[in-house]
Amino acid sequence: MKKIVIVGGVAGGATAAARIRRLDEDAQIVVFERSGFVSYANCGLPYFIGDVIDDPQALTLQTPESFFARFRVDIRVRHEVTAIHRDRKTVSVTNLATGETFEESYDKLLLAPGAKPVQPKLPGIGLDKVFTLRTVEDTFRIKNYINTHKPRSAVLAGGGFISVELAENLRSLGMEVTIVQRPRQLMNPFDPDMAAFLHAEARKHGVNLALGFSVEGFAEKDGGVDVLLENAAPLHADLVVLAIGVSPESSLAKEAGLDLGIKGSILVNDRMETSDPDIYAVGDAVQVNHAVTGEAAHIALAGPANKQGRIAADNICGGDSRYLGSQGSSILQLFDLTAAATGLNEGGARRAGLDYDKVILSPMSHAGYYPGGQLLTMKVLFEKETFRLLGAQIIGYQGVDKHIDILATAIHAGLKATDLKDLDLAYAPPYSSAKAPVNMAGFMIDNIARGKVKQWYLEDVDTLPRDGSVTLLDTRTPMEYAGGYIPGFRNIPVDDLRERLDEIQPGKPVYVICQSGLRSYIASRILEEKGFETYNFTGGFRYYAAVAYDKALIQQAYDCGMDR
């Protein structure tokens, strides 16, 4: 009878345990979990704090008792594995409830220790009003503190998933919330231009943003905490949550002499095997290959952890399953807004040395004539020569999850960006458009591939010549133009363009813009047919204005020391 010991539960470890039992009814399976909960919903923790989830038992997906009843798996919570003895195939274990220590033997060992919150060595890091949020116990500590002390303000250090979700939930409790973040944007999976829409939503709902500020420490003051900032006045709050990222929990693997990868993560092959053939590892602790670039990556998400647990279980039981890499597909709710990303963003494409292009569009979430439609902002990246799909980001209010999943599937399937135009997608007026948003992105990229459109970009705005050597043309209505425009651009509405061609000097390149990119595309085609060289702005003035306004607010806040 084979004996499998699993270190860690939650996503990867619990999934592996259940899968092993389904494949081998006779295996002896022992799971050691350091916390008091073997399988719980990490992603739901902020929503319990905000009372969206009001039953603490709802966070617990399985208990040791329920797991044993269904799968006959020996689950031991509050047990910490402290060492791996590869020579004799045992692990040292401490019962955290009693202090008892013992060794447990294994035939196969699976490591699923997850990741731990980054806690830099800063003054005041151990104050009782400074929290981290990673486990159910962390959640209960924060919730109990809120219920007992009724804090009126919070500072969240970090701008990732946990911080952004927690900001929404603390605001729902009536607290004043400030997010402080060293980069000048929230949510690193998104490019700064797309993050601008997240910033606007956060500000709209009263979240203060201190972007570009570095936290230097914490100090108790006036019954609360001062968050000390580099080159800026402190931020004062009744509680602080550190959410500045996670690092792989790989100390056991390191001490056992297993090979490590980037950021100290556990090195595994595509079968989830470590450098010891009898030890597997899965989840937030391991290094993976990025599915788009093939390069080493550390991607801490629940979806990959679950898949890896299943793959490791298959192989422990004699199968041959392979992990194909992580794409980093993710989605976030921020108040009324939904934001999602998959694959590479521009920063990732640049770091990978890829020669890429992009389209940015603002389609409606469903047919425009059907009531209730709302704009999406979509950004799709592709490789220039091959038109290989590299990544996508979408922000909006309806349908974001649907469209990002289509694009994630297209990337996984190896479709070219030009193939998006051919996808046969479901349509009815309440749900989408006959030309679905993903199709529209494909049409735009196909036009680029066929040489029908050349683009110019946000990063070109400040460098475009204003000396008359090029024509800068805004094709919106006079009313739209009067509401704001890019300096140097003259206004000729697209519907008047054919009658006013004599106002555009031949022989000069024409840079065209409109509100969303559609009318300027039509204008570009009119001009191209008449012999002009044209460049269409990808994204439109709506996109430009949102990003420019956000950039100005961030700079103003940095200059003043705080964004309010």
Coordinates of C-alpha atoms in Angstrom, one line a residue:
M1 CA 0.0 0.0 0.0
K2 CA 1.4 3.3 -1.1
K3 CA 1.7 6.1 1.5
I4 CA 1.5 9.7 0.4
V5 CA 2.2 12.6 2.7
I6 CA 0.9 16.1 1.7
V7 CA 2.3 19.2 3.3
G8 CA -0.4 21.9 3.0
G9 CA -4.1 21.9 2.1
V10 CA -6.1 24.7 0.6
A11 CA -6.1 24.6 -3.2
G12 CA -3.2 22.4 -4.4
G13 CA -2.9 20.0 -1.5
A14 CA -6.6 19.4 -0.9
T15 CA -7.2 18.9 -4.7
A16 CA -4.3 16.4 -4.9
A17 CA -5.6 14.5 -1.9
A18 CA -9.1 14.1 -3.3
R19 CA -7.7 13.2 -6.8
I20 CA -5.3 10.5 -5.4
R21 CA -8.2 8.9 -3.5
R22 CA -10.3 8.8 -6.7
L23 CA -7.4 7.1 -8.5
D24 CA -6.2 4.8 -5.7
E25 CA -8.8 3.5 -3.2
D26 CA -6.1 1.7 -1.2
A27 CA -3.5 4.5 -0.8
Q28 CA -2.8 5.9 2.6
I29 CA -3.0 9.7 2.4
V30 CA -2.0 12.0 5.2
V31 CA -2.3 15.8 5.0
F32 CA -0.5 18.1 7.4
E33 CA -1.9 21.7 7.5
R34 CA -0.3 24.3 9.7
S35 CA -3.4 26.4 10.0
G36 CA -6.7 25.3 11.6
F37 CA -8.4 24.9 8.2
V38 CA -7.6 22.3 5.6
S39 CA -9.5 23.7 2.6
Y40 CA -10.8 27.3 2.5
A41 CA -11.6 30.0 0.0
N42 CA -8.6 32.4 0.1
C43 CA -10.2 34.6 -2.5
G44 CA -13.3 35.1 -0.4
L45 CA -11.5 36.4 2.7
P46 CA -11.9 40.2 2.0
Y47 CA -15.6 39.6 1.4
F48 CA -16.1 38.1 4.8
I49 CA -14.5 41.2 6.4
G50 CA -16.9 43.4 4.4
D51 CA -20.0 41.3 5.4
V52 CA -20.7 40.2 1.9
I53 CA -20.1 36.7 3.2
D54 CA -21.6 36.7 6.6
D55 CA -21.2 33.0 7.6
P56 CA -17.7 32.1 8.7
Q57 CA -18.4 28.5 7.9
A58 CA -18.9 29.5 4.2
L59 CA -15.2 30.1 4.0
T60 CA -14.4 26.5 4.8
L61 CA -14.8 24.3 1.8
Q62 CA -14.0 21.1 3.6
T63 CA -13.3 20.2 7.2
P64 CA -11.1 17.3 8.4
E65 CA -14.2 15.4 9.3
S66 CA -16.0 16.0 6.0
F67 CA -12.9 15.2 4.0
F68 CA -12.4 11.9 5.9
A69 CA -16.1 11.0 5.6
R70 CA -15.9 11.3 1.8
F71 CA -12.3 10.4 0.9
R72 CA -10.9 8.6 3.9
V73 CA -8.0 11.0 4.0
D74 CA -6.2 11.6 7.3
I75 CA -6.3 15.4 7.7
R76 CA -4.3 16.8 10.6
V77 CA -4.7 20.6 11.0
R78 CA -2.5 22.6 13.4
H79 CA 0.4 20.4 12.4
E80 CA 3.5 21.9 11.0
V81 CA 6.1 20.0 9.0
T82 CA 9.4 21.3 10.1
A83 CA 11.9 19.2 8.1
I84 CA 12.2 16.7 5.3
H85 CA 14.6 13.8 5.7
R86 CA 15.1 12.6 2.1
D87 CA 17.6 9.9 3.1
R88 CA 15.1 8.0 5.2
K89 CA 11.9 9.3 3.5
T90 CA 10.3 10.9 6.6
V91 CA 9.2 14.3 7.6
S92 CA 9.4 15.9 11.1
V93 CA 6.1 17.2 12.4
T94 CA 5.1 19.4 15.3
N95 CA 1.6 19.3 16.7
L96 CA 1.0 23.0 17.3
A97 CA -1.8 22.3 19.7
T98 CA 0.2 20.0 22.1
G99 CA 3.8 20.7 21.2
E100 CA 4.4 17.0 20.5
T101 CA 7.0 16.2 17.7
F102 CA 7.2 13.1 15.7
E103 CA 8.3 11.7 12.3
E104 CA 6.0 10.5 9.6
S105 CA 7.2 8.2 6.8
Y106 CA 6.2 8.5 3.1
D107 CA 6.6 6.8 -0.2
K108 CA 5.7 9.9 -2.1
L109 CA 5.7 13.5 -0.7
L110 CA 3.7 16.4 -2.1
L111 CA 4.6 19.9 -1.0
A112 CA 1.8 22.5 -1.2
P113 CA 2.9 25.1 1.4
G114 CA 1.6 28.0 -0.6
A115 CA 3.1 31.5 -0.3
K116 CA 3.5 33.9 2.6
P117 CA 2.8 37.6 2.7
V118 CA 5.9 39.8 2.1
Q119 CA 6.8 41.5 5.4
P120 CA 9.8 43.7 4.9
K121 CA 12.0 44.4 7.9
L122 CA 10.5 47.8 8.7
P123 CA 10.2 49.6 12.1
G124 CA 6.9 48.8 13.8
I125 CA 6.1 45.8 11.6
G126 CA 4.9 43.8 14.7
L127 CA 2.4 46.4 16.0
D128 CA -0.9 44.9 17.0
K129 CA -2.8 47.3 14.7
V130 CA -0.7 46.1 11.6
F131 CA -2.2 43.1 10.0
T132 CA -1.6 40.7 7.0
L133 CA -4.4 38.9 5.2
R134 CA -3.6 35.4 3.9
T135 CA -5.4 32.8 6.0
V136 CA -8.8 32.3 7.7
E137 CA -7.1 33.1 11.0
D138 CA -5.8 36.4 9.6
T139 CA -9.4 37.2 8.5
F140 CA -10.9 36.5 11.9
R141 CA -8.2 38.6 13.6
I142 CA -9.0 41.6 11.3
K143 CA -12.8 41.1 11.6
N144 CA -12.6 40.8 15.4
Y145 CA -10.5 43.9 15.6
I146 CA -13.1 45.8 13.5
N147 CA -16.0 44.5 15.5
T148 CA -14.3 45.3 18.8
H149 CA -12.6 48.7 18.1
K150 CA -14.8 50.1 15.4
P151 CA -11.9 51.7 13.4
R152 CA -12.8 54.6 11.2
S153 CA -9.8 54.6 9.0
A154 CA -7.5 52.1 7.3
V155 CA -4.3 52.2 5.3
L156 CA -3.6 49.4 2.9
A157 CA 0.0 49.0 2.0
G158 CA 0.1 47.5 -1.5
G159 CA -2.0 47.7 -4.6
G160 CA -2.7 44.1 -5.6
F161 CA -5.8 41.9 -5.5
I162 CA -6.1 41.6 -1.7
S163 CA -5.6 45.3 -1.2
V164 CA -8.0 46.4 -3.9
E165 CA -10.7 44.0 -2.8
L166 CA -10.2 44.8 0.8
A167 CA -10.5 48.6 0.0
E168 CA -13.9 48.0 -1.4
N169 CA -15.1 46.0 1.5
L170 CA -13.7 48.4 4.2
R171 CA -15.4 51.2 2.4
S172 CA -18.7 49.3 2.6
L173 CA -18.2 49.3 6.3
G174 CA -18.0 53.1 6.3
M175 CA -14.3 53.3 6.8
E176 CA -12.0 55.9 5.3
V177 CA -9.5 53.9 3.2
T178 CA -6.1 54.9 1.7
I179 CA -4.0 52.6 -0.5
V180 CA -0.3 53.4 -0.6
Q181 CA 1.7 51.8 -3.3
R182 CA 5.3 52.3 -4.5
P183 CA 4.5 51.9 -8.2
R184 CA 2.4 54.7 -9.6
Q185 CA -0.5 52.3 -10.4
L186 CA -2.7 49.6 -8.8
M187 CA -2.8 46.1 -10.1
N188 CA 0.5 45.2 -11.9
P189 CA -1.2 42.7 -14.3
F190 CA -2.6 45.8 -16.0
D191 CA -0.6 48.4 -17.9
P192 CA -0.6 51.9 -16.4
D193 CA -3.1 53.2 -19.1
M194 CA -5.6 50.5 -18.2
A195 CA -5.1 50.9 -14.5
A196 CA -6.2 54.5 -14.9
F197 CA -9.8 53.2 -15.2
L198 CA -9.4 51.3 -11.9
H199 CA -8.0 54.5 -10.2
A200 CA -11.0 56.5 -11.4
E201 CA -13.4 53.9 -10.0
A202 CA -11.6 53.8 -6.6
R203 CA -11.6 57.6 -6.3
K204 CA -15.3 57.7 -7.3
H205 CA -16.1 55.6 -4.3
G206 CA -13.9 57.5 -1.9
V207 CA -10.7 55.5 -1.8
N208 CA -7.7 57.7 -1.4
L209 CA -4.7 56.8 -3.5
A210 CA -1.1 57.4 -2.5
L211 CA 0.7 56.1 -5.6
G212 CA 4.4 56.4 -6.0
F213 CA 5.1 56.4 -2.2
S214 CA 7.4 54.0 -0.3
V215 CA 6.5 52.8 3.2
E216 CA 9.4 53.2 5.6
G217 CA 7.8 51.9 8.8
F218 CA 5.0 52.2 11.3
A219 CA 4.6 54.0 14.6
E220 CA 1.9 54.0 17.3
K221 CA 0.4 57.5 17.7
D222 CA -2.8 58.9 19.1
G223 CA -4.4 55.4 19.6
G224 CA -3.7 54.5 15.9
V225 CA -0.8 53.9 13.6
D226 CA 1.3 56.4 11.6
V227 CA 2.4 54.9 8.3
L228 CA 5.8 56.5 7.7
L229 CA 6.5 57.4 4.0
E230 CA 9.7 58.2 2.2
N231 CA 9.8 62.0 1.5
A232 CA 6.2 62.6 2.5
A233 CA 4.2 63.2 5.6
P234 CA 2.9 60.1 7.5
L235 CA -0.5 58.7 6.9
H236 CA -2.5 58.1 10.1
A237 CA -5.0 55.3 10.4
D238 CA -6.8 53.2 13.0
L239 CA -5.5 50.0 11.4
V240 CA -3.1 49.0 8.7
V241 CA -3.1 45.9 6.4
L242 CA 0.1 44.9 4.7
A243 CA -0.7 43.5 1.2
I244 CA 2.5 44.2 -0.7
G245 CA 2.7 40.8 -2.3
V246 CA 3.6 37.2 -1.5
S247 CA 6.8 35.1 -1.7
P248 CA 7.0 31.3 -2.1
E249 CA 6.9 29.4 1.2
S250 CA 9.9 27.2 0.2
S251 CA 12.0 27.0 3.4
L252 CA 11.3 23.3 3.8
A253 CA 12.4 22.6 0.2
K254 CA 15.5 24.7 0.6
E255 CA 16.6 23.0 3.8
A256 CA 16.0 19.6 2.3
G257 CA 18.4 20.5 -0.6
L258 CA 15.8 20.6 -3.3
D259 CA 16.5 22.8 -6.3
L260 CA 15.0 26.3 -6.2
G261 CA 14.1 28.7 -9.0
I262 CA 13.2 32.4 -9.3
K263 CA 12.2 34.3 -6.1
G264 CA 13.2 31.2 -4.1
S265 CA 10.4 29.1 -5.6
I266 CA 10.5 25.3 -5.8
L267 CA 11.8 24.1 -9.1
V268 CA 9.6 21.5 -10.7
N269 CA 9.2 19.9 -14.1
D270 CA 6.0 19.7 -16.1
R271 CA 5.0 16.6 -14.1
M272 CA 5.2 18.7 -11.0
E273 CA 8.3 16.7 -9.8
T274 CA 11.0 18.4 -7.8
S275 CA 14.7 17.5 -8.1
D276 CA 13.9 14.5 -5.9
P277 CA 11.8 12.0 -7.9
D278 CA 9.8 11.0 -4.8
I279 CA 8.8 14.6 -4.0
Y280 CA 6.3 16.7 -5.9
A281 CA 5.4 20.4 -5.4
V282 CA 2.4 22.5 -6.5
G283 CA 0.7 25.8 -6.0
D284 CA 2.0 29.2 -5.0
A285 CA 5.4 27.8 -3.9
V286 CA 6.5 26.6 -7.3
Q287 CA 8.1 28.0 -10.4
V288 CA 6.2 27.5 -13.6
N289 CA 6.8 28.4 -17.2
H290 CA 4.8 31.3 -18.6
A291 CA 2.4 29.8 -21.2
V292 CA 3.1 32.7 -23.7
T293 CA 6.8 33.2 -23.4
G294 CA 8.0 29.9 -22.1
E295 CA 10.1 31.8 -19.5
A296 CA 10.3 31.0 -15.8
A297 CA 7.6 32.7 -13.8
H298 CA 6.0 32.7 -10.3
I299 CA 2.2 33.1 -10.6
A300 CA 0.3 32.7 -7.4
L301 CA -3.3 32.1 -8.5
A302 CA -5.9 29.5 -7.3
G303 CA -6.7 28.1 -10.8
P304 CA -3.1 27.0 -11.6
A305 CA -2.7 25.6 -8.1
N306 CA -5.8 23.4 -8.5
K307 CA -4.7 22.1 -11.9
Q308 CA -1.2 21.4 -10.6
G309 CA -2.6 19.4 -7.7
R310 CA -4.6 17.2 -10.1
I311 CA -1.5 16.7 -12.3
A312 CA 0.7 15.8 -9.4
A313 CA -1.9 13.3 -8.1
D314 CA -2.1 11.7 -11.6
N315 CA 1.6 11.2 -11.7
I316 CA 1.9 10.0 -8.1
C317 CA -0.6 7.3 -9.1
G318 CA 1.4 6.2 -12.1
G319 CA -0.1 8.4 -14.8
D320 CA 1.6 10.9 -17.1
S321 CA -0.1 14.3 -16.9
R322 CA 1.7 17.5 -17.8
Y323 CA 1.3 21.1 -16.8
L324 CA 1.4 23.3 -19.9
G325 CA 2.3 26.6 -18.1
S326 CA 0.5 29.5 -16.5
Q327 CA -1.1 32.3 -18.6
G328 CA -1.9 34.5 -15.6
S329 CA -5.6 34.8 -16.4
S330 CA -7.2 36.9 -13.6
I331 CA -10.3 39.0 -12.8
L332 CA -11.2 41.6 -10.2
Q333 CA -14.3 43.4 -9.0
L334 CA -13.8 46.9 -7.8
F335 CA -17.1 48.4 -6.7
D336 CA -19.2 48.5 -9.9
L337 CA -16.2 47.9 -12.2
T338 CA -14.8 44.6 -13.5
A339 CA -11.2 44.3 -14.6
A340 CA -9.6 41.2 -16.2
A341 CA -6.3 40.2 -17.8
T342 CA -4.7 37.3 -19.5
G343 CA -1.3 36.6 -21.0
L344 CA 1.2 39.4 -21.3
N345 CA 0.8 43.1 -20.7
E346 CA 3.1 45.6 -22.5
G347 CA 5.7 45.5 -19.7
G348 CA 5.8 41.7 -19.9
A349 CA 6.1 41.8 -23.7
R350 CA 9.0 44.3 -23.5
R351 CA 10.8 42.2 -20.8
A352 CA 10.5 39.2 -23.0
G353 CA 12.1 41.1 -25.9
L354 CA 9.0 40.7 -28.1
D355 CA 8.3 43.0 -31.0
Y356 CA 4.6 43.6 -30.4
D357 CA 1.7 45.8 -31.4
K358 CA -1.7 46.5 -29.8
V359 CA -5.2 47.6 -30.5
I360 CA -7.4 49.5 -28.0
L361 CA -11.1 49.7 -28.5
S362 CA -14.3 50.7 -26.7
P363 CA -17.1 48.4 -27.8
M364 CA -20.5 48.2 -26.1
S365 CA -21.1 45.3 -23.8
H366 CA -24.2 44.3 -25.9
A367 CA -26.1 45.7 -28.9
G368 CA -26.3 49.4 -28.7
Y369 CA -29.9 49.7 -29.5
Y370 CA -30.8 47.4 -26.6
P371 CA -31.2 49.2 -23.3
G372 CA -28.6 49.0 -20.6
G373 CA -25.4 48.6 -22.7
Q374 CA -22.2 49.9 -21.3
L375 CA -18.8 50.6 -22.7
L376 CA -15.9 48.2 -22.4
T377 CA -12.2 49.2 -22.7
M378 CA -10.3 46.4 -24.4
K379 CA -6.6 46.1 -25.1
V380 CA -5.2 43.3 -27.1
L381 CA -1.5 42.6 -27.7
F382 CA 0.0 40.6 -30.6
E383 CA 3.4 39.9 -32.1
K384 CA 4.0 42.1 -35.1
E385 CA 5.4 39.7 -37.7
T386 CA 3.5 36.5 -36.7
F387 CA 0.3 38.1 -35.3
R388 CA 0.5 35.6 -32.5
L389 CA -1.8 36.6 -29.6
L390 CA 0.2 37.7 -26.6
G391 CA -2.3 39.0 -24.1
A392 CA -5.4 41.1 -23.3
Q393 CA -6.8 43.4 -20.7
I394 CA -10.5 44.4 -20.4
I395 CA -12.2 46.8 -18.0
G396 CA -15.9 47.5 -17.9
Y397 CA -19.2 46.8 -16.2
Q398 CA -20.8 44.0 -18.2
G399 CA -19.5 41.0 -20.1
V400 CA -15.8 41.4 -19.1
D401 CA -15.5 37.9 -17.8
K402 CA -17.0 36.4 -21.0
H403 CA -14.7 38.3 -23.3
I404 CA -11.5 37.7 -21.4
D405 CA -12.2 34.0 -21.2
I406 CA -12.7 33.9 -25.0
L407 CA -9.3 35.7 -25.4
A408 CA -7.6 33.4 -22.9
T409 CA -8.9 30.4 -24.7
A410 CA -7.7 31.8 -28.0
I411 CA -4.2 32.3 -26.6
H412 CA -4.2 28.8 -25.2
A413 CA -5.3 27.3 -28.5
G414 CA -2.6 29.2 -30.4
L415 CA -4.9 31.3 -32.5
K416 CA -3.5 34.3 -34.3
A417 CA -4.9 37.7 -33.5
T418 CA -6.3 37.9 -37.0
D419 CA -8.3 34.7 -36.3
L420 CA -10.4 36.5 -33.7
K421 CA -12.5 38.0 -36.6
D422 CA -13.6 34.5 -37.6
L423 CA -14.8 33.3 -34.2
D424 CA -18.5 32.3 -34.3
L425 CA -19.8 33.7 -31.0
A426 CA -23.3 33.7 -29.6
Y427 CA -25.4 36.8 -30.2
A428 CA -28.7 38.2 -28.9
P429 CA -29.3 41.9 -28.2
P430 CA -29.2 41.5 -24.4
Y431 CA -25.9 39.7 -24.4
S432 CA -23.6 40.9 -27.1
S433 CA -23.5 42.4 -30.6
A434 CA -23.6 40.8 -34.0
K435 CA -20.0 42.0 -34.3
A436 CA -18.9 40.8 -30.9
P437 CA -16.2 42.8 -29.1
V438 CA -13.6 40.1 -29.6
N439 CA -14.6 40.0 -33.3
M440 CA -14.1 43.7 -33.5
A441 CA -10.6 43.4 -32.1
G442 CA -9.9 40.8 -34.8
F443 CA -11.3 43.1 -37.5
M444 CA -8.9 45.9 -36.4
I445 CA -5.9 43.6 -36.3
D446 CA -6.8 42.2 -39.7
N447 CA -6.9 45.7 -41.1
I448 CA -3.4 46.3 -39.7
A449 CA -2.2 43.0 -41.2
R450 CA -3.6 43.9 -44.6
G451 CA -2.1 47.4 -44.5
K452 CA -5.5 49.1 -44.4
V453 CA -4.6 50.9 -41.2
K454 CA -1.5 52.3 -39.6
Q455 CA -1.8 53.4 -36.0
W456 CA -0.4 56.0 -33.6
Y457 CA -0.4 55.7 -29.9
L458 CA -0.8 57.4 -26.5
E459 CA 3.0 57.5 -26.1
D460 CA 3.3 59.6 -29.3
V461 CA 1.0 62.4 -28.2
D462 CA 3.8 64.7 -26.8
T463 CA 6.2 64.0 -29.6
L464 CA 4.0 64.6 -32.6
P465 CA 5.3 67.7 -34.5
R466 CA 3.3 70.9 -34.1
D467 CA 5.3 72.7 -36.7
G468 CA 3.0 72.1 -39.6
S469 CA 5.0 69.2 -41.1
V470 CA 2.0 66.9 -40.3
T471 CA -1.7 67.3 -40.1
L472 CA -3.4 66.7 -36.8
L473 CA -7.1 65.9 -37.3
D474 CA -9.9 65.5 -34.8
T475 CA -12.9 64.0 -36.5
R476 CA -15.5 64.3 -33.7
T477 CA -18.4 66.7 -33.6
P478 CA -17.9 70.3 -32.8
M479 CA -19.7 69.8 -29.5
E480 CA -17.4 66.9 -28.5
Y481 CA -14.3 68.9 -29.6
A482 CA -15.4 71.9 -27.5
G483 CA -15.5 69.6 -24.5
G484 CA -11.8 68.9 -24.7
Y485 CA -9.2 68.1 -27.3
I486 CA -5.5 67.4 -27.7
P487 CA -3.6 70.7 -28.3
G488 CA -2.6 71.1 -32.0
F489 CA -5.5 69.1 -33.4
R490 CA -8.0 70.8 -35.6
N491 CA -11.6 69.7 -35.9
I492 CA -13.2 68.5 -39.1
P493 CA -16.1 66.1 -38.3
V494 CA -15.9 62.8 -40.3
D495 CA -19.3 63.5 -41.9
D496 CA -18.0 66.8 -43.4
L497 CA -14.6 65.4 -44.4
R498 CA -15.3 64.7 -48.1
E499 CA -16.5 68.2 -48.6
R500 CA -13.5 69.7 -46.8
L501 CA -10.7 67.8 -48.3
D502 CA -9.2 71.0 -49.7
E503 CA -8.5 72.1 -46.1
I504 CA -6.0 69.2 -45.7
Q505 CA -2.6 69.8 -47.3
P506 CA -1.5 67.0 -49.7
G507 CA 1.9 65.4 -49.1
K508 CA 1.8 65.6 -45.3
P509 CA 1.0 62.6 -43.0
V510 CA -2.3 62.9 -41.3
Y511 CA -2.7 61.8 -37.6
V512 CA -6.4 61.2 -36.9
I513 CA -8.4 60.9 -33.7
C514 CA -12.0 60.5 -32.7
Q515 CA -13.9 59.6 -29.5
S516 CA -13.4 55.8 -29.7
G517 CA -11.4 55.1 -32.9
L518 CA -14.2 54.2 -35.2
R519 CA -14.9 57.5 -36.9
S520 CA -11.2 58.2 -37.2
Y521 CA -10.8 54.9 -38.9
I522 CA -13.5 55.8 -41.4
A523 CA -11.8 59.2 -41.9
S524 CA -8.5 57.4 -42.4
R525 CA -10.0 55.2 -45.1
I526 CA -11.5 58.3 -46.9
L527 CA -8.1 60.0 -46.8
E528 CA -6.2 56.9 -47.9
E529 CA -8.5 56.5 -50.9
K530 CA -7.6 60.1 -51.8
G531 CA -3.9 59.5 -51.6
F532 CA -3.1 60.7 -48.1
E533 CA -0.9 58.8 -45.7
T534 CA -2.8 58.4 -42.4
Y535 CA -2.3 57.2 -38.9
N536 CA -5.3 56.3 -36.7
F537 CA -5.1 56.8 -32.9
T538 CA -5.8 53.5 -31.1
G539 CA -8.1 54.0 -28.2
G540 CA -9.8 57.3 -29.1
F541 CA -10.1 60.5 -27.1
R542 CA -12.2 58.9 -24.4
Y543 CA -9.2 56.6 -23.6
Y544 CA -6.7 59.5 -23.9
A545 CA -8.6 61.8 -21.6
A546 CA -9.0 59.2 -18.9
V547 CA -5.3 58.3 -18.9
A548 CA -4.1 61.9 -19.0
Y549 CA -6.4 62.9 -16.2
D550 CA -5.3 60.0 -14.0
K551 CA -1.6 60.8 -14.7
A552 CA -2.2 64.5 -13.7
L553 CA -3.9 63.4 -10.5
I554 CA -1.1 61.0 -9.6
Q555 CA 1.5 63.7 -10.2
Q556 CA -0.5 66.3 -8.2
A557 CA -0.8 63.9 -5.3
Y558 CA 2.9 63.1 -5.4
D559 CA 3.8 66.7 -5.5
C560 CA 1.4 67.5 -2.6
G561 CA 2.2 64.4 -0.6
M562 CA -1.2 62.8 -0.7
D563 CA -4.1 62.1 -3.2
R564 CA -7.4 63.2 -1.8

